[in-house]
Amino acid sequence: MVNHRWMKLVGYGALVLGMATLAPSETVMGAAANGGPVQPLGPTAITVGGGWRAFSWGAGAPVTAPDSPFTFSHSSSVVVTVVDVACVGDEFTIVSQGVPLAYSTKVTQDPECNDPSPTLDPAVALDRVEYSRAVFLLSAGTHSLDVQITTNMSGTRTAHIRVDTGSCEGSAGAGAQAANPNRGRAGRVGPMATALTVGGGWVPFQWGAGLPACAEDGPYTFSHTDSVKVTVVDTVCRGNRFRVLEGTTLVEYTSLVGVAFCPDAADTEDPDTALAAGTYSKGTFTLPAEAHALAIQAIANPHGAGLGFIRVDAQPANPCTFGSGRSSSAGRGNVGQGAVTINGGWAPFVWGTGAPACSTDGPFTFTSTAQVDVKVTTAGCRGAALKVYSQSGGTLLQTTPGRGRGPCPAPGDTTTADTAFADASYSHAAFTLPAGTHALAIEATANPFGGGSGFLRVDGPTGTVGGKNLTITTGNPDLRWDAGTAQTAYYIVRAPITPPAAAELLGPVGPAEVSYDDATVPAGTFNCYLVAPLDGNSTLGLGDLLCAFDGLSAGSIIPGAFTLGLNQSPTATL
Amino acid sequence: MPAGGADSYTLLAIPLTGAPATPISLPGTATSTTHATGGLPYCYVLAGVRGGAFGSTNLLCGFPGVSTLSAAESAWGQLQSAIEAGALGGHSLQGSTTWAAGPDLR
């Protein structure tokens, strides 16, 4: 059964012959035309470089092509092309495990199939803008793609998919381009570098057809004595997406956006307007203080060319000054909302738009009588990176490494702190802080999704930590310290100063011990000591550093039991 | 500090910053005292006088700020810095006529 729109196609004898290649899908189409449910036929294995593979679908919108999922794997990046044929008007969303990867171009609706010269040849359709198409890049690996028909003109249609290797850089990439349906239209690798000035405003870049299509004036070079904020945004026709590379290292993907008509009344060439619009692909990320050379590649290029902008700006060393009102998240300010309970588990925090963006839940305050372990992790969508600062406007304590941006949402996303902390694809870090009162600020330095969430936890020993109030007395020398209940053992660190030698670990000594006589010290030597309480294999902290120089006593009335202690303070007690 | 045994004591506070040492006089009844280091590493030696007799202790040193069991900020590097700066050697501890001239009586 075919409907009246398909009957128009029957008049094109050559096209009818072409339809003979679609036998499996026609079966599906028939079922759909009879009103029955479309039975899944997939998965369908796709050969990379194997040419076009037709698929058809039945009624409904959205409806998933019954041949889905289309599966393939490859050791390098691939270009996926999906294009409509026959009557124009269908549009697609390509989905991987429930996550949209690409949208096809917006096209004119033609429910009556009035196109006087429809084609069933996907290569021809790809050259005619009235046919919707999605062309996008996927990284190396195994992929499983569902094609959803989001606009379904007749309820029984056909389209094609193909997967090809492709890169716009290197000789291997050039060869691969020859097998790509976009062959001969690849954007060129930037033949000249463009020097960017930090704080110098927007610099335009352009690219041509192909996928990926390299920005023509790259690489974009700059250097700075401090970390910088880089912003990339698309303009004019919407639907492009970029990836930013440094050498062969991926730095950032810009956001995935829907494809719009081109031209369209909402188009803008102003990067600030595009950045604020939310409908243009954009990305903002932080790079460390050093020389950089960035390449920009269009990895979604539905219009075959485009205009984007890049800018590089300095950023304050610590923008997360409490109470400054600099927080960009919902105007809540960054004022004392985050009292942290030691050993109280994970404390959530969020941040809003901007890069860097301050967590609105800081400062995270706590007081510990012993050294504590601090863990921080991003969660939810992958791609954010964090900095943790001490006190208001204070020193940088820790930076969580960038992990590269993934799609958002993506399979495997988690908002469970333990899971995220154990997952290498989430940016996270662990560090220790000494006993005392702390107030931590958290800054999202990479904020690809304009907001995000993470978790912080502080763990310390339970009970009293021994080893405090160390004293040293002339003699062997004799070390004494306060007892505790949290430690399982002590180590004594002895650092010989004269004669110089490597530091030694003495012990372990039992958790109930409160003294140590270092009878092994040779006369005439100068040694320094630390007492380190342990909990299992973890150090609970370090006591005071005290030293003794033997062999200097002299005279007939040498004062005995000369003792020094610091009591963890700057005041010596003798 | 020892309990008595001398007519008077002198506590020599020696900063490991290269600054001059500070003698602190104490009565013979003293058994303890405190010294504000200002967060700087100091070494100390105690000398006692009784009649015409004299004696001094071995040297003890403290590096404030190293402990992580307190609120003090970590300054573990002070020791190495002091060594590298020659602060210890700068005081010629072993060459001190006050302390090093006698036999080891520990």
XYZ file of C-alpha atoms in Angstrom:
680
model
C 0.000 0.000 0.000
C 1.265 3.448 -0.847
C -0.449 6.723 -0.218
C -1.175 9.367 -2.795
C 2.048 11.182 -2.239
C 4.021 8.084 -3.021
C 1.868 7.516 -6.090
C 3.354 10.682 -7.511
C 6.710 9.055 -7.282
C 5.507 5.986 -9.133
C 5.373 8.125 -12.215
C 9.124 8.407 -12.148
C 10.086 5.073 -13.598
C 13.735 5.376 -12.720
C 12.843 6.203 -9.171
C 10.608 3.185 -8.926
C 13.524 1.058 -10.041
C 15.575 2.760 -7.392
C 13.040 1.827 -4.785
C 13.746 -1.816 -5.538
C 16.855 -1.445 -3.431
C 14.735 -0.693 -0.409
C 13.024 -4.025 -0.133
C 13.475 -4.554 3.616
C 12.236 -1.112 4.422
C 9.307 -1.286 2.072
C 8.024 -4.181 4.117
C 8.087 -1.920 7.101
C 6.493 0.894 5.209
C 3.675 -1.370 4.171
C 3.022 -2.417 7.684
C 2.896 1.149 8.787
C 0.617 2.181 5.971
C -1.817 -0.484 7.077
C -1.924 1.124 10.448
C -0.104 -1.627 12.248
C 2.742 -0.950 14.601
C 6.206 -0.857 13.083
C 8.222 -3.768 14.283
C 11.855 -3.098 15.163
C 14.284 -4.497 12.640
C 17.529 -3.309 14.182
C 20.186 -3.355 15.206
C 21.686 -2.715 11.792
C 25.429 -3.019 11.423
C 26.934 -0.208 9.368
C 30.274 -0.633 7.626
C 32.453 2.439 7.991
C 33.212 3.558 4.461
C 30.639 1.144 3.088
C 28.451 3.717 1.425
C 24.802 4.544 1.817
C 22.382 2.401 3.760
C 18.688 3.116 3.209
C 16.121 2.979 5.943
C 12.402 3.667 6.094
C 9.818 4.298 8.732
C 6.122 4.321 9.330
C 3.585 6.712 10.744
C 3.966 8.912 13.781
C 6.172 11.708 14.961
C 8.460 11.308 16.575
C 9.028 7.770 15.417
C 12.242 5.838 15.536
C 13.460 4.273 12.308
C 12.817 0.562 12.769
C 16.281 -0.302 11.481
C 17.694 1.473 14.522
C 20.022 1.250 16.190
C 22.691 1.612 13.546
C 25.848 0.184 15.002
C 29.480 0.572 14.018
C 32.879 0.949 15.526
C 36.101 2.505 14.335
C 39.549 3.272 15.619
C 39.448 6.924 14.613
C 36.835 9.622 14.330
C 34.062 9.157 11.811
C 31.622 11.347 9.948
C 27.984 10.293 10.099
C 25.696 11.541 7.357
C 21.914 11.147 7.394
C 19.937 12.615 4.514
C 16.314 12.530 3.492
C 15.316 11.494 -0.036
C 12.176 11.433 -2.147
C 9.607 13.929 -0.851
C 11.144 16.733 1.172
C 10.061 17.790 4.613
C 11.199 15.060 6.981
C 13.571 16.001 9.769
C 15.642 13.869 12.112
C 17.272 13.720 15.482
C 20.115 11.259 15.900
C 20.229 9.818 19.364
C 22.730 7.678 21.220
C 21.371 5.812 24.234
C 18.713 8.416 24.719
C 21.035 11.387 24.293
C 20.622 13.626 21.224
C 23.823 13.857 19.233
C 22.725 15.848 16.204
C 19.719 17.462 14.605
C 19.098 17.551 10.875
C 18.568 20.809 9.053
C 15.250 22.592 9.101
C 13.560 22.374 5.700
C 10.419 23.542 4.028
C 7.419 21.334 4.728
C 5.902 19.678 1.674
C 3.107 17.384 2.838
C 1.704 17.035 -0.667
C 5.047 16.080 -2.142
C 4.840 18.760 -4.783
C 8.516 18.753 -5.581
C 8.609 18.331 -9.372
C 11.903 16.474 -9.343
C 12.295 14.397 -6.234
C 15.299 12.144 -5.960
C 15.954 8.853 -4.322
C 19.719 9.285 -4.722
C 21.162 10.381 -1.376
C 24.227 11.901 -3.038
C 21.947 14.102 -5.131
C 19.784 14.898 -2.131
C 22.852 15.941 -0.186
C 23.563 18.587 -2.772
C 20.032 19.974 -2.583
C 19.409 22.091 0.495
C 15.689 21.366 0.468
C 16.448 17.872 1.762
C 17.086 17.747 5.477
C 20.423 16.307 6.482
C 22.553 15.840 9.540
C 26.300 15.572 9.155
C 28.302 15.264 12.332
C 31.498 13.892 13.746
C 31.852 11.085 16.258
C 34.944 10.093 18.135
C 36.634 6.729 17.785
C 34.863 3.864 19.467
C 31.737 1.767 19.251
C 28.538 3.606 18.529
C 24.862 2.743 18.464
C 22.647 5.380 16.901
C 18.890 5.662 16.801
C 17.416 7.858 14.095
C 14.258 9.575 15.241
C 12.007 11.116 12.639
C 10.889 14.268 14.421
C 9.023 15.693 11.450
C 7.261 12.993 9.432
C 5.576 14.442 6.392
C 3.750 11.421 5.031
C 4.190 8.734 7.601
C 5.954 6.467 5.144
C 9.301 7.712 4.015
C 12.866 6.815 3.248
C 16.245 8.272 4.112
C 19.860 7.150 4.016
C 22.707 6.931 6.439
C 26.407 6.428 5.909
C 29.483 6.486 8.080
C 32.904 7.494 6.829
C 36.280 8.110 8.315
C 37.256 11.699 8.176
C 39.591 14.343 9.435
C 40.658 17.615 7.975
C 44.206 17.329 9.224
C 47.064 15.198 8.010
C 47.514 13.065 4.960
C 45.444 10.239 6.372
C 42.622 12.648 6.843
C 42.945 13.934 3.327
C 42.641 10.434 1.991
C 39.642 9.773 4.107
C 37.989 12.876 2.762
C 38.000 11.337 -0.651
C 35.595 8.679 0.560
C 33.398 11.187 2.277
C 30.227 12.406 0.610
C 31.502 15.895 1.267
C 34.645 15.176 -0.739
C 36.114 18.118 -2.489
C 34.429 20.520 -0.122
C 36.578 20.095 2.929
C 37.596 23.183 4.794
C 41.294 23.754 4.718
C 43.612 23.589 7.646
C 44.551 27.055 8.704
C 47.664 28.007 6.765
C 48.539 30.866 9.046
C 48.396 31.570 12.720
C 46.303 34.374 14.150
C 47.702 36.022 17.265
C 45.022 36.800 19.820
C 45.420 39.582 22.359
C 44.266 38.761 25.876
C 41.485 41.238 26.569
C 41.447 42.301 22.940
C 37.832 41.426 22.249
C 36.249 39.217 19.626
C 38.190 37.852 16.669
C 36.185 36.292 13.823
C 36.918 32.937 12.229
C 35.389 31.289 9.200
C 35.245 27.840 7.761
C 34.087 26.198 4.576
C 32.342 22.985 3.693
C 33.386 19.592 4.941
C 33.515 17.848 8.224
C 35.272 18.592 10.314
C 35.851 21.979 8.759
C 38.830 23.806 10.133
C 38.724 27.492 10.905
C 40.785 28.970 8.134
C 43.015 31.366 10.039
C 44.026 29.055 12.854
C 45.775 28.182 14.954
C 44.860 31.011 17.309
C 47.843 31.796 19.470
C 48.241 33.725 22.708
C 50.079 33.617 25.988
C 49.502 35.145 29.392
C 51.099 35.169 32.816
C 47.930 33.947 34.490
C 45.082 31.677 33.536
C 42.739 32.994 30.878
C 39.118 32.578 29.933
C 38.467 31.565 26.324
C 35.053 32.029 24.745
C 33.982 30.614 21.377
C 30.581 31.321 19.846
C 28.865 30.694 16.530
C 26.995 33.452 14.687
C 24.759 33.966 11.645
C 23.194 30.609 10.677
C 22.440 28.382 13.657
C 23.222 24.715 14.005
C 27.011 24.599 13.866
C 29.074 23.120 16.632
C 32.801 23.320 17.305
C 35.548 21.506 19.024
C 38.659 23.303 20.179
C 41.953 21.469 20.011
C 45.444 22.202 21.234
C 47.658 20.078 19.054
C 45.852 16.778 19.040
C 44.411 17.286 22.511
C 40.753 18.067 22.802
C 40.202 21.167 24.899
C 36.489 21.749 24.641
C 33.300 21.061 22.709
C 30.901 23.900 22.289
C 27.244 23.309 23.067
C 24.882 21.243 20.931
C 22.115 23.372 19.459
C 19.253 22.874 17.079
C 19.572 23.587 13.374
C 17.634 26.556 12.019
C 16.758 27.740 8.564
C 19.568 29.601 6.863
C 19.095 32.486 6.458
C 16.602 33.190 9.189
C 15.130 36.344 10.644
C 16.691 35.594 14.024
C 20.228 35.394 12.620
C 22.795 37.686 14.158
C 26.386 38.470 13.291
C 27.025 40.022 16.694
C 28.901 37.583 18.950
C 27.635 39.180 22.160
C 24.051 38.833 20.968
C 24.706 35.255 19.874
C 26.332 34.445 23.208
C 23.296 35.689 25.082
C 20.745 34.118 22.759
C 21.229 30.516 23.822
C 20.424 29.254 20.341
C 23.993 29.463 19.054
C 26.644 26.916 19.910
C 29.087 28.333 22.430
C 31.703 27.328 24.937
C 33.692 29.032 27.651
C 36.668 27.441 29.318
C 39.787 28.274 31.290
C 43.343 27.639 30.172
C 46.429 27.829 32.379
C 49.122 30.470 32.174
C 51.323 29.474 29.258
C 51.550 29.846 25.515
C 48.651 28.335 23.617
C 47.811 27.554 19.998
C 44.190 26.580 19.520
C 42.605 25.013 16.475
C 38.867 25.335 15.941
C 36.980 22.730 13.955
C 33.335 22.782 12.990
C 32.082 19.299 13.839
C 28.508 20.092 12.902
C 28.409 22.078 9.692
C 24.880 21.859 8.303
C 25.149 24.971 6.190
C 28.512 24.174 4.662
C 30.241 27.312 5.940
C 29.940 29.809 8.728
C 31.236 32.614 10.865
C 32.242 32.279 14.494
C 34.131 34.350 17.036
C 36.762 33.697 19.666
C 38.041 35.910 22.476
C 40.533 35.502 25.278
C 40.221 37.397 28.548
C 42.197 37.568 31.752
C 40.381 36.518 34.852
C 40.903 37.371 38.492
C 43.078 34.988 40.476
C 40.205 34.202 42.778
C 36.863 35.561 41.673
C 35.040 33.816 44.477
C 35.495 36.447 47.144
C 32.786 35.904 49.690
C 30.103 38.474 49.833
C 31.435 40.324 46.850
C 28.326 39.694 44.845
C 30.407 38.308 42.043
C 28.635 35.022 42.090
C 26.863 34.533 38.838
C 24.407 31.996 40.159
C 20.904 33.227 40.597
C 22.047 36.263 42.502
C 22.233 34.382 45.744
C 25.660 35.736 46.482
C 28.424 33.643 47.841
C 27.932 34.278 51.492
C 28.334 31.690 54.199
C 25.814 29.009 53.453
C 28.085 26.030 53.621
C 28.982 24.866 57.117
C 30.567 21.473 56.604
C 30.339 18.713 59.185
C 33.561 16.754 59.451
C 32.857 13.090 58.754
C 29.352 14.162 57.791
C 29.526 12.807 54.253
C 29.216 14.652 50.977
C 27.973 18.240 50.920
C 26.428 19.285 47.597
C 27.166 22.559 45.890
C 26.049 24.195 42.680
C 27.151 26.977 40.414
C 25.518 28.977 37.708
C 26.453 30.535 34.428
C 29.744 32.129 33.586
C 33.302 30.982 33.615
C 34.647 31.077 36.134
C 31.511 30.726 38.209
C 31.535 30.684 41.975
C 29.623 28.126 43.929
C 26.786 29.864 45.642
C 27.035 27.520 48.591
C 30.382 28.718 49.875
C 32.259 29.386 51.948
C 32.475 25.846 53.211
C 33.471 26.298 56.812
C 34.718 23.813 59.348
C 37.052 23.613 62.309
C 39.211 20.613 62.963
C 41.549 19.746 65.788
C 43.563 17.534 63.467
C 44.567 17.281 59.864
C 41.620 16.496 57.605
C 41.144 14.907 54.207
C 39.175 16.990 51.714
C 37.582 15.505 48.611
C 35.825 17.442 45.884
C 34.183 16.180 42.717
C 32.022 17.365 39.905
C 28.830 15.440 39.179
C 25.993 15.365 36.672
C 27.172 16.421 33.245
C 30.842 15.903 32.514
C 33.178 18.687 31.532
C 33.416 21.061 34.469
C 36.649 21.662 36.341
C 37.040 23.287 39.739
C 39.399 25.344 41.837
C 39.264 25.348 45.617
C 40.485 28.439 47.437
C 41.259 29.048 51.090
C 39.452 31.845 52.860
C 38.206 35.008 51.257
C 40.338 35.907 48.309
C 42.917 33.511 49.641
C 45.325 31.078 48.216
C 44.571 28.402 45.685
C 44.498 25.062 47.458
C 43.606 22.641 44.736
C 42.655 22.424 41.093
C 40.651 19.543 39.755
C 41.880 18.594 36.306
C 39.784 19.151 33.225
C 38.380 15.997 31.674
C 37.070 17.291 28.388
C 33.477 17.947 27.732
C 30.951 15.292 26.874
C 27.365 15.645 25.759
C 24.863 16.720 28.362
C 23.018 14.688 29.397
C 24.977 11.555 28.539
C 24.749 7.884 29.376
C 26.307 7.167 32.719
C 25.763 10.650 34.143
C 25.562 10.420 37.881
C 24.639 12.722 40.698
C 25.868 10.226 43.270
C 28.968 11.681 44.849
C 30.801 8.430 45.543
C 30.186 7.216 42.001
C 31.354 10.483 40.459
C 34.454 10.633 42.656
C 35.414 7.109 41.580
C 34.766 7.850 37.889
C 37.828 9.171 36.080
C 35.653 11.005 33.582
C 34.545 13.403 36.324
C 36.962 16.089 37.432
C 37.835 15.563 41.073
C 40.658 15.915 43.570
C 41.670 15.038 47.126
C 43.969 16.958 49.416
C 44.701 17.489 53.098
C 44.372 20.547 55.278
C 45.955 21.121 58.670
C 44.014 21.462 61.875
C 42.275 24.775 62.309
C 39.326 26.766 61.054
C 38.865 26.803 57.320
C 36.569 28.518 54.877
C 36.770 27.199 51.346
C 35.540 28.784 48.150
C 34.856 26.699 45.063
C 35.070 28.054 41.560
C 34.042 26.330 38.353
C 36.825 27.232 35.951
C 35.391 25.192 33.102
C 31.640 25.542 32.921
C 30.538 24.176 29.567
C 26.872 23.868 30.385
C 26.351 27.205 32.107
C 25.914 25.684 35.520
C 26.536 22.464 37.322
C 26.858 20.661 40.576
C 29.422 18.889 42.666
C 30.156 17.566 46.089
C 32.606 18.269 48.868
C 33.418 16.200 51.904
C 35.791 16.614 54.810
C 36.925 13.635 56.815
C 39.012 13.650 59.930
C 39.875 11.394 62.783
C 37.346 10.559 65.436
C 38.511 10.999 68.999
C 41.530 12.912 70.223
C 44.632 12.843 68.098
C 47.805 12.249 70.058
C 51.148 13.797 69.325
C 50.384 17.357 70.315
C 52.509 19.456 72.661
C 55.719 17.721 71.788
C 58.641 18.551 74.062
C 62.292 17.758 73.657
C 64.675 17.464 76.587
C 68.418 17.402 76.519
C 69.851 14.028 77.119
C 69.328 11.201 74.657
C 67.318 13.413 73.594
C 63.961 12.661 75.156
C 60.713 13.326 73.260
C 57.329 13.501 74.980
C 53.851 14.270 73.642
C 50.207 14.249 74.581
C 48.255 11.024 74.519
C 45.316 10.467 72.172
C 42.701 7.935 71.147
C 42.445 8.416 67.374
C 45.844 7.096 66.362
C 46.809 3.487 65.819
C 50.543 4.179 65.994
C 53.167 6.913 65.855
C 56.154 7.412 63.680
C 59.059 9.583 64.735
C 60.783 11.460 61.924
C 64.424 12.210 62.619
C 66.122 14.641 60.278
C 69.906 14.805 60.793
C 71.170 18.333 60.154
C 74.829 17.931 61.066
C 76.211 15.805 59.722
C 73.609 16.021 56.984
C 71.883 12.782 56.109
C 68.549 11.552 54.852
C 65.648 11.739 57.262
C 64.757 8.512 58.991
C 61.528 7.022 60.254
C 61.792 5.716 63.792
C 59.152 3.336 64.975
C 56.343 2.702 64.692
C 55.642 3.085 68.345
C 52.431 1.963 69.954
C 49.330 4.157 70.106
C 49.492 4.359 73.890
C 53.092 5.555 73.974
C 53.734 9.186 74.882
C 57.509 9.323 74.797
C 60.552 8.264 72.849
C 64.182 8.371 73.909
C 66.456 8.526 70.903
C 69.367 6.718 72.440
C 70.864 6.045 69.024
C 72.002 9.611 68.402
C 75.764 9.929 68.202
C 77.338 12.608 70.346
C 78.024 15.883 68.615
C 75.185 15.631 66.123
C 72.310 17.987 65.439
C 68.960 16.301 64.803
C 65.407 17.519 64.324
C 62.301 15.511 65.204
C 58.666 15.283 64.233
C 56.022 13.024 65.710
C 53.392 11.792 63.247
C 50.285 10.036 64.568
C 48.840 7.481 62.162
C 45.431 5.997 61.612
C 46.183 2.829 59.741
C 48.182 3.958 56.739
C 46.965 7.551 56.905
C 48.825 10.304 58.666
C 46.655 12.234 61.066
C 49.039 15.138 61.025
C 52.440 16.284 62.197
C 53.435 17.572 65.581
C 55.880 20.396 66.262
C 59.336 20.379 64.766
C 61.940 20.392 67.534
C 65.671 19.879 67.381
C 68.561 19.063 69.695
C 72.262 19.639 69.248
C 74.182 17.232 71.410
C 77.739 17.682 72.553
C 77.562 21.383 73.259
C 76.998 21.292 76.997
C 79.930 22.495 79.010
C 81.001 23.575 82.480
C 80.689 22.250 85.972
C 77.047 23.121 86.723
C 75.253 22.124 83.567
C 71.526 22.732 84.039
C 69.699 19.448 83.777
C 66.448 18.513 82.089
C 66.505 21.523 79.767
C 63.213 21.167 77.865
C 61.657 22.970 74.903
C 58.097 22.840 73.647
C 56.057 24.929 71.212
C 52.547 23.635 71.938
C 51.577 24.211 68.308
C 52.069 27.929 68.831
C 54.684 30.590 68.108
C 55.532 30.797 71.797
C 58.361 28.629 73.045
C 58.052 27.185 76.537
C 61.316 26.316 78.248
C 64.220 24.367 82.897
C 65.998 22.848 85.794
C 64.766 23.535 89.289
C 67.328 25.806 90.871
C 70.922 24.798 91.237
C 72.337 28.146 90.116
C 72.492 31.684 91.364
C 71.193 32.928 88.044
C 70.544 31.752 84.524
C 70.950 33.212 81.090
C 68.749 31.880 78.338
C 70.252 32.627 74.961
C 67.605 32.798 72.252
C 69.229 32.420 68.843
C 67.047 33.204 65.836
C 67.822 31.123 62.798
C 67.289 34.093 60.552
C 70.759 35.500 60.850
C 69.689 38.122 63.403
C 71.728 38.548 66.602
C 71.044 36.245 69.542
C 69.156 37.621 72.526
C 70.346 36.889 76.077
C 67.515 36.624 78.597
C 68.454 36.891 82.277
C 66.570 34.684 84.712
C 66.786 34.377 88.487
C 68.170 31.259 90.122
C 64.686 30.343 91.285
C 63.295 30.136 87.763
C 62.193 26.760 86.534
C 60.480 27.775 83.332
C 59.905 30.649 80.991
C 58.389 31.430 77.649
C 59.727 33.173 74.580
C 57.725 34.707 71.775
C 59.287 33.543 68.568
C 57.137 35.633 66.290
C 56.750 32.489 64.237
C 60.482 32.327 63.520
C 62.724 29.351 64.192
C 64.859 29.752 67.298
C 67.492 27.756 69.098
C 68.022 28.002 72.823
C 70.797 27.299 75.240
C 70.624 27.769 79.006
C 73.652 28.813 80.996
C 73.867 28.843 84.817
C 76.252 30.590 87.194
C 76.825 29.591 90.796
C 79.608 31.284 92.648
C 82.503 31.104 90.266
C 81.216 28.010 88.534
C 79.563 28.007 85.101
C 77.757 25.530 82.933
C 75.568 25.471 79.800
C 73.210 22.992 78.254
C 73.050 21.413 74.872
C 71.168 23.320 72.191
C 67.428 22.911 71.620
C 65.601 24.362 68.633
C 61.990 24.822 67.636
C 60.348 25.602 64.300
C 56.904 27.139 64.857
C 54.221 26.614 62.273
C 55.193 23.153 61.183
C 52.570 21.244 63.114
C 49.387 20.294 61.310
C 47.829 19.274 64.600
C 47.039 22.886 65.324
C 45.640 25.961 63.703
C 49.072 27.075 62.707
C 49.792 27.294 59.036
C 52.226 24.804 57.667
C 55.793 26.030 57.443
C 57.724 22.843 57.057
C 59.946 24.570 54.613
C 61.295 26.879 57.301
C 63.764 24.265 58.403
C 65.138 23.691 54.961
C 65.155 27.407 54.277
C 67.082 28.086 57.429
C 69.601 25.436 56.521
C 69.942 26.675 52.976
C 70.300 30.259 54.160
C 73.183 29.260 56.353
C 71.395 30.488 59.432
C 72.575 27.587 61.503
C 76.146 27.825 60.350
C 75.987 31.608 60.526
C 75.804 31.381 64.271
C 78.925 29.273 64.376
C 77.314 27.020 66.914
C 80.199 24.667 67.133
C 82.633 27.518 67.339
C 80.841 29.324 70.117
C 83.210 30.046 72.955
C 80.265 30.094 75.320
C 78.866 26.658 74.644
C 81.178 24.546 72.608
C 84.385 24.865 74.522
C 83.615 22.275 77.155
C 83.537 18.523 77.102
C 80.426 16.591 76.280
C 78.865 16.027 79.663
C 75.483 14.933 78.576
